[in-house]
CSV table of C-alpha atoms in Angstrom, one decimal:
chain,number,residue,atom,x,y,z
F,266,MET,CA,46.0,-0.5,30.4
F,267,ASN,CA,44.5,-0.5,27.0
F,268,ASP,CA,46.3,0.3,23.8
F,269,GLN,CA,48.4,3.5,23.9
F,270,PHE,CA,47.5,6.2,21.6
F,271,ASN,CA,48.9,9.6,20.6
F,272,GLN,CA,47.4,11.9,23.1
F,273,ASN,CA,47.7,15.0,20.9
F,274,ASP,CA,45.4,13.5,18.3
F,275,GLN,CA,41.9,14.9,18.2
F,276,GLN,CA,38.7,13.1,17.4
F,277,PRO,CA,37.4,13.9,13.8
F,278,GLU,CA,34.9,16.8,13.8
F,279,GLN,CA,31.7,14.8,13.0
F,280,GLU,CA,28.1,15.6,13.7
F,281,ARG,CA,27.1,13.4,16.7
F,282,ASP,CA,24.0,12.9,18.6
F,283,PHE,CA,24.8,14.5,22.0
F,284,ALA,CA,22.4,12.2,23.8
F,285,GLN,CA,24.3,9.1,22.5
F,286,GLN,CA,27.8,10.4,23.3
F,287,PRO,CA,29.4,10.8,26.8
F,288,TYR,CA,30.1,14.4,27.6
F,289,GLN,CA,33.7,15.2,27.8
F,290,PRO,CA,34.5,18.1,30.1
F,291,ASP,CA,36.8,20.9,28.6
F,292,TYR,CA,39.0,20.8,31.7
F,293,TYR,CA,40.3,18.5,34.3
F,294,ALA,CA,39.8,19.7,37.9
F,295,ASN,CA,43.5,20.6,38.0
F,296,GLY,CA,43.2,23.1,35.3
F,297,GLN,CA,44.6,21.1,32.4
F,298,GLN,CA,42.6,21.1,29.2
F,299,ASN,CA,41.1,17.8,28.0
F,300,PRO,CA,41.5,16.9,25.2
F,301,GLY,CA,43.7,19.0,23.0
F,302,SER,CA,46.0,20.4,25.6
F,303,GLN,CA,49.7,19.8,25.0
F,304,ARG,CA,51.0,17.8,27.9
F,305,PRO,CA,54.2,16.1,28.5
F,306,ASP,CA,54.6,12.4,27.9
F,307,SER,CA,52.8,10.5,30.6
F,308,GLY,CA,54.5,8.2,33.1
F,309,TRP,CA,57.7,8.5,35.1
F,310,GLN,CA,61.0,8.9,33.3
F,311,ASN,CA,63.5,6.2,34.3
F,312,TYR,CA,67.1,7.0,33.9
F,313,ASP,CA,69.6,4.2,33.6
F,314,ARG,CA,73.2,4.9,34.9
F,315,GLN,CA,76.0,2.7,33.7
F,316,TRP,CA,79.4,2.4,35.3
F,317,GLN,CA,82.1,2.9,32.6
F,318,SER,CA,85.4,1.4,33.1
F,319,GLY,CA,88.5,3.4,32.0
F,320,GLY,CA,90.7,0.4,31.2
F,321,SER,CA,93.1,-1.6,33.2
F,322,TYR,CA,95.3,-0.2,35.9
F,323,GLY,CA,99.0,-1.0,36.1
F,324,TYR,CA,102.3,0.4,37.3
F,325,GLN,CA,105.1,1.1,34.9
F,326,ARG,CA,108.8,1.2,35.8
F,327,GLY,CA,111.5,2.2,33.5
F,328,ASN,CA,110.8,1.5,29.8
F,329,GLY,CA,108.7,-1.8,30.5
F,330,PRO,CA,106.0,-3.0,32.9
F,331,TYR,CA,107.0,-3.4,36.5
F,332,GLN,CA,107.9,-7.1,37.4
F,333,TRP,CA,107.1,-8.3,40.9
F,334,ASN,CA,110.3,-9.8,42.5
F,335,PHE,CA,109.7,-12.0,45.5
F,336,ASP,CA,113.3,-12.1,46.5
F,337,GLN,CA,113.6,-8.4,46.4
F,338,MET,CA,110.7,-7.9,48.6
F,339,HIS,CA,112.1,-10.1,51.4
F,340,GLN,CA,115.6,-8.8,51.0
F,341,THR,CA,117.0,-12.1,52.5
F,342,ASP,CA,120.1,-14.0,51.8
F,343,SER,CA,119.0,-17.5,50.8
F,344,GLN,CA,122.3,-18.9,52.1
F,345,ASN,CA,121.5,-18.1,55.5
F,346,ARG,CA,118.2,-20.0,55.6
F,347,SER,CA,117.9,-23.3,57.2
F,348,PRO,CA,116.7,-26.1,55.0
F,349,ARG,CA,115.4,-28.0,57.9
F,350,LYS,CA,113.2,-25.1,59.1
F,351,LYS,CA,111.8,-24.7,55.5
F,352,ASN,CA,110.9,-28.3,55.4
F,353,ARG,CA,109.3,-28.2,58.9
F,354,GLY,CA,107.2,-25.2,57.8
F,355,LEU,CA,106.0,-27.0,54.8
F,356,ARG,CA,105.0,-30.0,57.0
F,357,VAL,CA,103.1,-27.8,59.4
F,358,PHE,CA,101.4,-26.0,56.5
F,359,GLY,CA,100.4,-29.3,54.9
F,360,ALA,CA,99.0,-30.5,58.2
F,361,ILE,CA,96.9,-27.4,58.5
F,362,LEU,CA,95.7,-27.7,55.0
F,363,GLY,CA,94.7,-31.3,55.5
F,364,SER,CA,92.8,-30.6,58.6
F,365,ILE,CA,90.8,-27.9,56.8
F,366,ALA,CA,90.1,-30.1,53.9
F,367,GLY,CA,88.8,-32.8,56.3
F,368,LEU,CA,86.6,-30.4,57.9
F,369,VAL,CA,85.2,-29.2,54.7
F,370,LEU,CA,84.5,-32.8,53.7
F,371,VAL,CA,82.6,-33.4,57.0
F,372,CYS,CA,80.5,-30.3,56.5
F,373,PHE,CA,79.6,-31.3,53.0
F,374,ALA,CA,78.7,-34.8,54.1
F,375,ALA,CA,76.5,-33.3,56.9
F,376,TYR,CA,74.9,-30.9,54.3
F,377,GLY,CA,74.3,-33.7,51.9
F,378,GLY,CA,72.6,-35.8,54.6
F,379,TYR,CA,70.3,-32.9,55.6
F,380,VAL,CA,69.2,-32.4,51.9
F,381,ALA,CA,68.7,-36.2,51.4
F,382,VAL,CA,66.6,-36.5,54.4
F,383,THR,CA,64.5,-33.3,54.3
F,384,GLY,CA,64.6,-32.5,50.5
F,385,ASN,CA,65.0,-28.8,51.5
F,386,LEU,CA,67.9,-26.4,51.4
F,387,PRO,CA,68.8,-24.9,54.8
F,388,GLN,CA,67.4,-21.4,55.1
F,389,SER,CA,70.7,-20.0,56.0
F,390,SER,CA,72.2,-21.1,52.7
F,391,GLN,CA,70.1,-18.5,50.9
F,392,PRO,CA,72.1,-15.2,50.4
F,393,MET,CA,70.7,-12.4,52.5
F,394,GLU,CA,70.3,-10.2,49.4
F,395,GLU,CA,68.0,-12.7,47.9
F,396,GLN,CA,66.0,-13.0,51.0
F,397,GLN,CA,65.5,-9.2,51.2
F,398,GLN,CA,64.7,-9.1,47.5
F,399,GLU,CA,61.9,-11.8,48.0
F,400,GLN,CA,60.6,-9.8,51.0
F,401,GLU,CA,60.4,-6.7,49.0
F,402,GLU,CA,58.6,-8.3,46.1
F,403,VAL,CA,55.7,-9.2,48.5
F,404,VAL,CA,53.2,-6.2,48.1
F,405,SER,CA,51.0,-5.6,51.1
F,406,VAL,CA,47.7,-4.2,49.8
F,407,PRO,CA,46.0,-1.9,52.4
F,408,ASP,CA,42.9,-3.5,53.8
F,409,VAL,CA,40.1,-1.0,53.0
F,410,THR,CA,36.4,-1.6,53.7
F,411,LEU,CA,33.7,0.4,52.1
F,412,GLU,CA,31.4,1.2,55.0
F,413,ASP,CA,27.6,1.4,54.7
F,414,LYS,CA,25.9,4.5,56.0
F,415,PRO,CA,25.7,4.4,59.7
F,416,SER,CA,21.9,4.2,59.6
F,417,GLY,CA,22.2,0.9,57.8
F,418,ASP,CA,19.5,2.0,55.4
F,419,ALA,CA,20.6,3.2,52.1
F,420,SER,CA,17.3,4.9,51.5
F,421,VAL,CA,17.7,7.3,54.5
F,422,SER,CA,18.7,10.7,53.2
F,423,ALA,CA,21.9,12.4,54.5
F,424,SER,CA,19.9,15.1,56.3
F,425,ASP,CA,18.7,12.4,58.8
F,426,GLY,CA,21.4,12.1,61.4
F,427,GLY,CA,24.4,13.3,59.3
F,428,LEU,CA,27.4,15.2,60.6
F,429,ALA,CA,27.6,19.0,60.6
F,430,ASN,CA,29.9,20.4,57.9
F,431,THR,CA,32.4,21.5,60.5
F,432,GLU,CA,32.5,18.0,61.9
F,433,ILE,CA,33.0,16.6,58.5
F,434,TYR,CA,36.0,19.0,58.0
F,435,THR,CA,37.5,18.1,61.2
F,436,LYS,CA,37.3,14.3,60.5
F,437,CYS,CA,38.3,14.3,56.9
F,438,SER,CA,40.7,17.1,56.2
F,439,PRO,CA,43.8,15.5,57.7
F,440,SER,CA,43.2,12.6,55.0
F,441,VAL,CA,43.4,15.0,52.1
F,442,VAL,CA,46.9,15.9,50.7
F,443,GLY,CA,48.4,18.2,48.1
F,444,ILE,CA,50.3,16.8,45.3
F,445,VAL,CA,52.9,18.9,43.4
F,446,SER,CA,54.1,17.3,40.1
F,447,TYR,CA,57.4,18.7,38.7
F,448,LEU,CA,57.3,18.4,35.0
F,449,GLY,CA,60.8,19.5,34.1
F,450,THR,CA,62.6,22.8,33.6
F,451,SER,CA,61.1,25.3,31.1
F,452,SER,CA,62.9,27.3,28.6
F,453,PHE,CA,62.8,30.2,31.1
F,454,GLY,CA,64.9,28.4,33.6
F,455,TYR,CA,62.3,27.5,36.2
F,456,SER,CA,60.6,24.3,37.0
F,457,ASP,CA,57.2,23.6,35.4
F,458,GLN,CA,54.7,22.1,37.8
F,459,SER,CA,51.1,21.3,38.3
F,460,GLN,CA,49.3,20.9,41.6
F,461,GLY,CA,46.5,18.6,42.5
F,462,SER,CA,45.0,16.7,45.5
F,463,GLY,CA,45.1,13.2,46.9
F,464,ILE,CA,43.4,11.0,49.5
F,465,ILE,CA,45.3,9.1,52.1
F,466,MET,CA,44.4,5.4,51.7
F,467,SER,CA,46.4,3.9,54.5
F,468,GLU,CA,48.5,4.8,57.5
F,469,ASP,CA,51.7,3.7,55.9
F,470,GLY,CA,51.5,6.1,53.0
F,471,TYR,CA,49.4,4.9,50.1
F,472,ILE,CA,47.6,7.8,48.4
F,473,ILE,CA,44.9,7.8,45.8
F,474,THR,CA,44.7,10.5,43.2
F,475,ASN,CA,44.0,11.1,39.4
F,476,ALA,CA,46.3,9.9,36.7
F,477,HIS,CA,46.3,13.3,35.1
F,478,VAL,CA,47.6,14.8,38.3
F,479,VAL,CA,50.9,12.8,38.1
F,480,GLU,CA,51.0,12.5,34.3
F,481,GLY,CA,54.5,13.5,33.0
F,482,ALA,CA,55.9,14.1,36.5
F,483,MET,CA,59.6,13.7,36.9
F,484,ASP,CA,59.4,14.3,40.6
F,485,LEU,CA,56.5,14.4,43.1
F,486,GLU,CA,56.0,16.3,46.4
F,487,VAL,CA,53.2,15.3,48.7
F,488,VAL,CA,52.2,17.9,51.3
F,489,LEU,CA,50.1,16.9,54.3
F,490,SER,CA,47.4,19.1,55.8
F,491,THR,CA,49.9,19.9,58.6
F,492,GLY,CA,52.4,21.3,56.2
F,493,GLU,CA,54.8,18.3,56.3
F,494,THR,CA,56.3,17.4,53.0
F,495,TYR,CA,57.3,14.1,51.5
F,496,ASP,CA,58.8,12.7,48.3
F,497,GLY,CA,56.2,10.7,46.4
F,498,VAL,CA,56.7,7.8,44.1
F,499,VAL,CA,54.0,6.7,41.5
F,500,ILE,CA,53.2,3.0,42.1
F,501,GLY,CA,51.1,3.0,38.9
F,502,SER,CA,48.4,4.9,37.0
F,503,ASP,CA,45.6,4.2,34.6
F,504,THR,CA,44.7,6.9,32.1
F,505,GLN,CA,41.5,5.1,30.9
F,506,THR,CA,39.9,5.5,34.4
F,507,ASP,CA,42.0,8.6,35.4
F,508,LEU,CA,43.2,6.9,38.6
F,509,ALA,CA,46.7,6.6,40.1
F,510,VAL,CA,48.4,5.5,43.3
F,511,VAL,CA,51.3,7.4,44.9
F,512,LYS,CA,53.4,6.2,47.8
F,513,ILE,CA,55.3,8.2,50.5
F,514,GLU,CA,57.6,6.8,53.2
F,515,ALA,CA,55.5,7.7,56.3
F,516,GLU,CA,53.8,6.0,59.2
F,517,ASN,CA,50.8,6.8,61.4
F,518,LEU,CA,48.9,8.9,58.8
F,519,THR,CA,45.3,9.6,59.1
F,520,ALA,CA,43.6,7.3,56.6
F,521,ALA,CA,40.3,8.2,55.2
F,522,GLU,CA,37.1,6.2,55.9
F,523,PHE,CA,35.6,5.1,52.7
F,524,GLY,CA,31.8,4.8,52.2
F,525,ASN,CA,29.6,2.7,49.9
F,526,SER,CA,29.0,4.9,46.8
F,527,ASP,CA,26.2,2.6,45.6
F,528,GLN,CA,24.1,4.0,48.5
F,529,LEU,CA,24.2,7.6,47.2
F,530,LEU,CA,20.9,9.3,46.4
F,531,VAL,CA,20.3,12.1,44.2
F,532,GLY,CA,19.7,15.2,46.4
F,533,GLU,CA,22.0,13.9,49.1
F,534,ARG,CA,24.4,16.3,50.8
F,535,VAL,CA,28.1,16.0,49.9
F,536,VAL,CA,31.2,18.1,50.5
F,537,ALA,CA,34.4,18.3,48.4
F,538,ILE,CA,37.8,18.7,50.2
F,539,GLY,CA,40.9,19.5,48.2
F,540,ASN,CA,43.2,22.3,47.0
F,541,PRO,CA,41.3,24.5,44.5
F,542,GLY,CA,44.0,26.7,42.9
F,543,GLY,CA,46.8,24.7,44.3
F,544,LEU,CA,48.5,24.8,47.7
F,545,GLN,CA,47.6,28.5,48.1
F,546,PHE,CA,44.1,27.4,49.1
F,547,ALA,CA,45.0,24.1,50.5
F,548,THR,CA,42.3,21.9,52.3
F,549,SER,CA,39.3,24.0,51.2
F,550,LEU,CA,35.8,22.6,51.8
F,551,THR,CA,32.8,23.3,49.5
F,552,VAL,CA,29.3,22.0,50.0
F,553,GLY,CA,26.6,20.8,47.5
F,554,TYR,CA,24.4,17.9,46.7
F,555,VAL,CA,24.4,14.8,44.4
F,556,SER,CA,23.0,16.2,41.2
F,557,ALA,CA,22.9,12.9,39.3
F,558,LEU,CA,24.4,9.4,39.3
F,559,ASN,CA,26.0,7.3,36.5
F,560,ARG,CA,26.8,10.2,34.2
F,561,GLU,CA,29.0,8.9,31.4
F,562,ILE,CA,32.1,11.0,31.2
F,563,ALA,CA,35.1,10.5,28.9
F,564,ALA,CA,38.3,10.1,31.0
F,565,GLY,CA,41.4,11.2,29.2
F,566,ASP,CA,42.3,11.5,25.5
F,567,ALA,CA,42.0,7.7,25.1
F,568,GLY,CA,38.2,8.2,25.0
F,569,TYR,CA,37.4,5.6,27.7
F,570,THR,CA,34.2,6.4,29.5
F,571,ILE,CA,33.4,6.0,33.3
F,572,GLU,CA,30.2,6.6,35.1
F,573,CYS,CA,30.6,9.5,37.4
F,574,ILE,CA,28.8,11.2,40.3
F,575,GLN,CA,27.6,14.6,39.3
F,576,THR,CA,27.6,17.2,42.0
F,577,ASP,CA,27.2,21.0,42.3
F,578,ALA,CA,29.7,21.2,45.1
F,579,ALA,CA,32.4,23.6,43.7
F,580,ILE,CA,35.2,21.7,42.1
F,581,ASN,CA,38.0,23.9,40.7
F,582,PRO,CA,41.5,23.5,39.3
F,583,GLY,CA,43.5,21.8,42.0
F,584,ASN,CA,40.7,19.7,43.3
F,585,SER,CA,41.6,16.8,41.0
F,586,GLY,CA,42.2,13.6,43.2
F,587,GLY,CA,40.6,15.1,46.1
F,588,ALA,CA,37.7,13.7,48.2
F,589,LEU,CA,33.9,13.8,47.7
F,590,ILE,CA,32.5,13.0,51.0
F,591,ASN,CA,29.0,12.1,52.2
F,592,ALA,CA,27.3,13.5,55.3
F,593,TYR,CA,28.8,10.8,57.5
F,594,GLY,CA,32.4,11.7,56.8
F,595,GLN,CA,32.9,8.8,54.4
F,596,VAL,CA,34.7,9.2,51.1
F,597,VAL,CA,32.4,8.2,48.3
F,598,GLY,CA,34.2,9.7,45.3
F,599,ILE,CA,37.4,11.0,43.8
F,600,ASN,CA,36.9,14.5,42.3
F,601,SER,CA,38.2,14.4,38.7
F,602,ALA,CA,36.7,16.9,36.3
F,603,LYS,CA,34.3,19.8,35.8
F,604,ILE,CA,32.6,21.4,32.8
F,605,ALA,CA,34.2,24.8,32.5
F,606,MET,CA,32.4,26.5,29.5
F,607,GLU,CA,30.7,29.8,29.4
F,608,GLY,CA,27.1,29.3,30.5
F,609,TYR,CA,27.9,26.2,32.7
F,610,GLU,CA,28.2,26.4,36.4
F,611,GLY,CA,28.1,23.8,39.2
F,612,MET,CA,28.7,20.7,37.2
F,613,GLY,CA,31.5,18.8,38.8
F,614,PHE,CA,32.1,15.0,38.5
F,615,ALA,CA,33.7,12.5,40.8
F,616,ILE,CA,34.7,8.8,40.3
F,617,PRO,CA,32.6,6.5,42.4
F,618,ILE,CA,34.8,4.9,45.1
F,619,ASN,CA,33.1,1.5,44.5
F,620,ASP,CA,34.4,1.6,40.9
F,621,ALA,CA,37.7,3.0,41.8
F,622,MET,CA,38.8,0.7,44.6
F,623,PRO,CA,39.3,-2.5,42.5
F,624,ILE,CA,41.4,-0.5,40.1
F,625,VAL,CA,43.4,1.0,42.8
F,626,THR,CA,44.0,-2.5,44.4
F,627,ASP,CA,45.1,-3.8,40.9
F,628,ILE,CA,47.5,-0.9,40.5
F,629,ILE,CA,49.0,-1.5,44.0
F,630,THR,CA,49.4,-5.2,43.3
F,631,ASN,CA,50.7,-5.2,39.7
F,632,GLY,CA,51.6,-1.6,39.0
F,633,LYS,CA,48.9,-1.4,36.4
F,634,VAL,CA,45.4,-2.5,35.6
F,635,THR,CA,45.4,-6.1,34.4
F,636,GLY,CA,43.0,-8.3,32.5
F,637,ARG,CA,41.9,-5.6,30.0
F,638,ALA,CA,41.5,-6.7,26.4
F,639,MET,CA,43.6,-4.8,23.9
F,640,LEU,CA,44.5,-5.0,20.3
F,641,GLY,CA,48.3,-4.8,21.0
F,642,ILE,CA,49.1,-1.7,19.0
F,643,THR,CA,49.9,1.9,19.5
F,644,ALA,CA,47.9,4.0,17.0
F,645,GLN,CA,47.1,7.5,15.7
F,646,GLN,CA,43.7,8.7,14.9
F,647,VAL,CA,43.1,9.7,11.2
F,648,GLN,CA,41.9,13.3,11.1
F,649,LEU,CA,38.9,14.2,8.9
F,650,GLU,CA,41.0,16.7,6.9
F,651,GLU,CA,43.7,14.1,6.4
F,652,ALA,CA,41.2,11.5,5.3
F,653,GLN,CA,39.6,14.0,2.8
F,654,TYR,CA,42.9,15.1,1.4
F,655,TYR,CA,44.4,11.7,0.8
F,656,GLY,CA,41.2,9.9,0.1
F,657,THR,CA,41.6,7.4,3.0
F,658,PRO,CA,38.9,6.3,5.4
F,659,LEU,CA,38.7,7.4,9.0
F,660,GLY,CA,40.0,5.0,11.6
F,661,LEU,CA,43.1,4.2,13.7
F,662,ARG,CA,46.4,4.2,11.9
F,663,ILE,CA,48.8,1.5,13.3
F,664,TYR,CA,52.0,3.2,14.6
F,665,SER,CA,53.7,0.1,16.2
F,666,PHE,CA,53.0,-3.3,17.8
F,667,VAL,CA,53.3,-4.6,21.2
F,668,GLU,CA,55.6,-7.6,21.3
F,669,GLY,CA,53.9,-10.8,20.8
F,670,ALA,CA,50.6,-9.2,19.5
F,671,ASP,CA,48.5,-11.6,17.4
F,672,ILE,CA,47.4,-8.8,15.1
F,673,GLN,CA,51.0,-8.5,13.8
F,674,ALA,CA,51.3,-12.3,13.4
F,675,LYS,CA,48.1,-12.3,11.3
F,676,GLY,CA,49.5,-9.9,8.9
F,677,ALA,CA,48.7,-6.3,9.9
F,678,LYS,CA,51.5,-3.7,9.2
F,679,GLU,CA,52.6,-0.4,10.4
F,680,GLY,CA,50.6,2.3,8.5
F,681,ASP,CA,47.4,0.1,8.1
F,682,ILE,CA,44.2,1.8,9.2
F,683,ILE,CA,41.8,-0.2,11.4
F,684,THR,CA,38.3,1.0,10.3
F,685,HIS,CA,36.1,-1.5,12.1
F,686,ILE,CA,36.1,-4.0,14.9
F,687,GLN,CA,33.4,-6.7,14.8
F,688,GLY,CA,31.7,-4.6,12.1
F,689,LYS,CA,31.4,-1.6,14.2
F,690,PRO,CA,33.2,1.6,13.0
F,691,VAL,CA,36.3,2.8,15.1
F,692,TYR,CA,36.7,6.4,13.9
F,693,SER,CA,37.9,7.4,17.3
F,694,PHE,CA,39.7,6.0,20.3
F,695,ASN,CA,36.5,6.3,22.2
F,696,GLU,CA,34.6,4.0,19.9
F,697,SER,CA,37.5,1.4,20.0
F,698,ALA,CA,37.6,1.4,23.8
F,699,GLU,CA,33.8,1.0,24.1
F,700,ILE,CA,33.9,-2.1,21.7
F,701,LEU,CA,36.8,-3.7,23.5
F,702,ALA,CA,35.3,-3.2,26.9
F,703,ASP,CA,32.8,-6.0,26.0
F,704,TYR,CA,35.7,-8.6,25.5
F,705,GLU,CA,38.3,-10.3,27.5
F,706,PRO,CA,42.0,-11.2,26.8
F,707,GLY,CA,42.0,-14.3,24.7
F,708,ASP,CA,38.8,-13.6,22.8
F,709,THR,CA,38.8,-13.4,19.0
F,710,VAL,CA,37.5,-10.5,17.0
F,711,THR,CA,37.3,-9.5,13.5
F,712,ILE,CA,39.0,-6.3,12.4
F,713,THR,CA,38.7,-4.5,9.0
F,714,ILE,CA,41.9,-3.0,7.7
F,715,TYR,CA,42.5,-0.5,4.9
F,716,ARG,CA,46.0,-0.7,3.3
F,717,LEU,CA,47.6,1.5,0.7
F,718,ASP,CA,50.8,-0.1,-0.9
F,719,ASN,CA,53.8,1.6,-2.3
F,720,ARG,CA,52.3,1.7,-5.7
F,721,GLY,CA,49.3,3.7,-4.5
F,722,LYS,CA,46.9,0.7,-4.8
F,723,SER,CA,44.4,0.4,-1.9
F,724,SER,CA,42.9,-2.8,-0.4
F,725,THR,CA,40.4,-3.5,2.3
F,726,PHE,CA,40.3,-6.9,4.1
F,727,ASP,CA,39.4,-8.5,7.4
F,728,LEU,CA,41.7,-10.3,10.0
F,729,GLU,CA,40.6,-12.5,12.8
F,730,ILE,CA,42.9,-11.8,15.7
F,731,VAL,CA,43.2,-12.9,19.4
F,732,LEU,CA,43.0,-10.0,21.8
F,733,MET,CA,46.0,-9.4,24.2
F,734,GLY,CA,45.7,-8.7,27.9
F,735,SER,CA,47.0,-5.7,29.7
């Protein structure tokens, strides 16, 4: 994942050419405003529990510590014991001990011979706990194939030989789930929650959804189309592409069939299945067409842009993470956002499945998206009003550094403002993400920094830094 930023910061209000800027919908499809809405901190909250010892335990007798008395325990008159019997017992005990020692030596000799000959440790010598741990660390990624259209010809329109809408619903609705995110307890005493949708990726419980559906969730509940409920666990999420993976402990689920979104045509019939308005209207189907392809939409507050499928199939709050399906019953997109402003209607957006699947696979394998270049900082966006009041430039103010970041080693400090990367202005997170998208971890870039010292003296200078990897 790219550099982390303060999600409540807003982009400076500057005049921009609309044609050159990706449109950022006012609302996600689960009804949460974007950007500018106050949302809980993203990610799962991990609670560490520590055992606390209460000191040593002991018995007290009288005014001092109790002293163990072997003779008192046996209550035996030592004069009545037979010295011969005591010596015989010692000899027997010594013989047994010697036999055990000999057996141990033989075992060690055999063990040493095995290691000397094979160079390997016997498999049984490995503790069972370690074997189980190693088995658990091996992640099995679901084998998903993006199927072509049954006609085999991407140029054939969906109206030629496609399924009826009722057939699509029968085939695909069992693969769409409801996701309830419990965000914590409100000041009024009840649990805050948001509701969205998800797509069953595999029979053993991997589910694809949007990152903003699970953002800030302390607990998850997954509801199947049958009404069965399961506890869900977030495997990982990526706010830059608005994708996340949830896992439930279930078997023999109805996994979706995924299609080739690169074969979509403008004007092709598609349907959306999800939970508009939440579980009250669970597993609803709406019908429309592909309105456009490769629409650049800003995903999340970080400003990262993704190319989406535009559709006029109704996508409402709660549809987030649900399925956009072609006429053959193949999932070709993940419903994510809509434009919800007065005067706008029928403009929904879905993430193409061809773009989503590599990210989903990376999340399942590594718990995050890897190989993405980043500066190695957390930052806050300098607001226009702040810049005007204090006389500072626009840019990204460094809040903290990721451990091992080269930018810190090269002399950057907390409070510095990054104004340019490779000579290009970075007045917003969006501009920073767009520039870094052209680079890989390990690449060297030049950043321009504005610094104001304790005496109020300002300076501007360049640093050459090596980009980190996510």
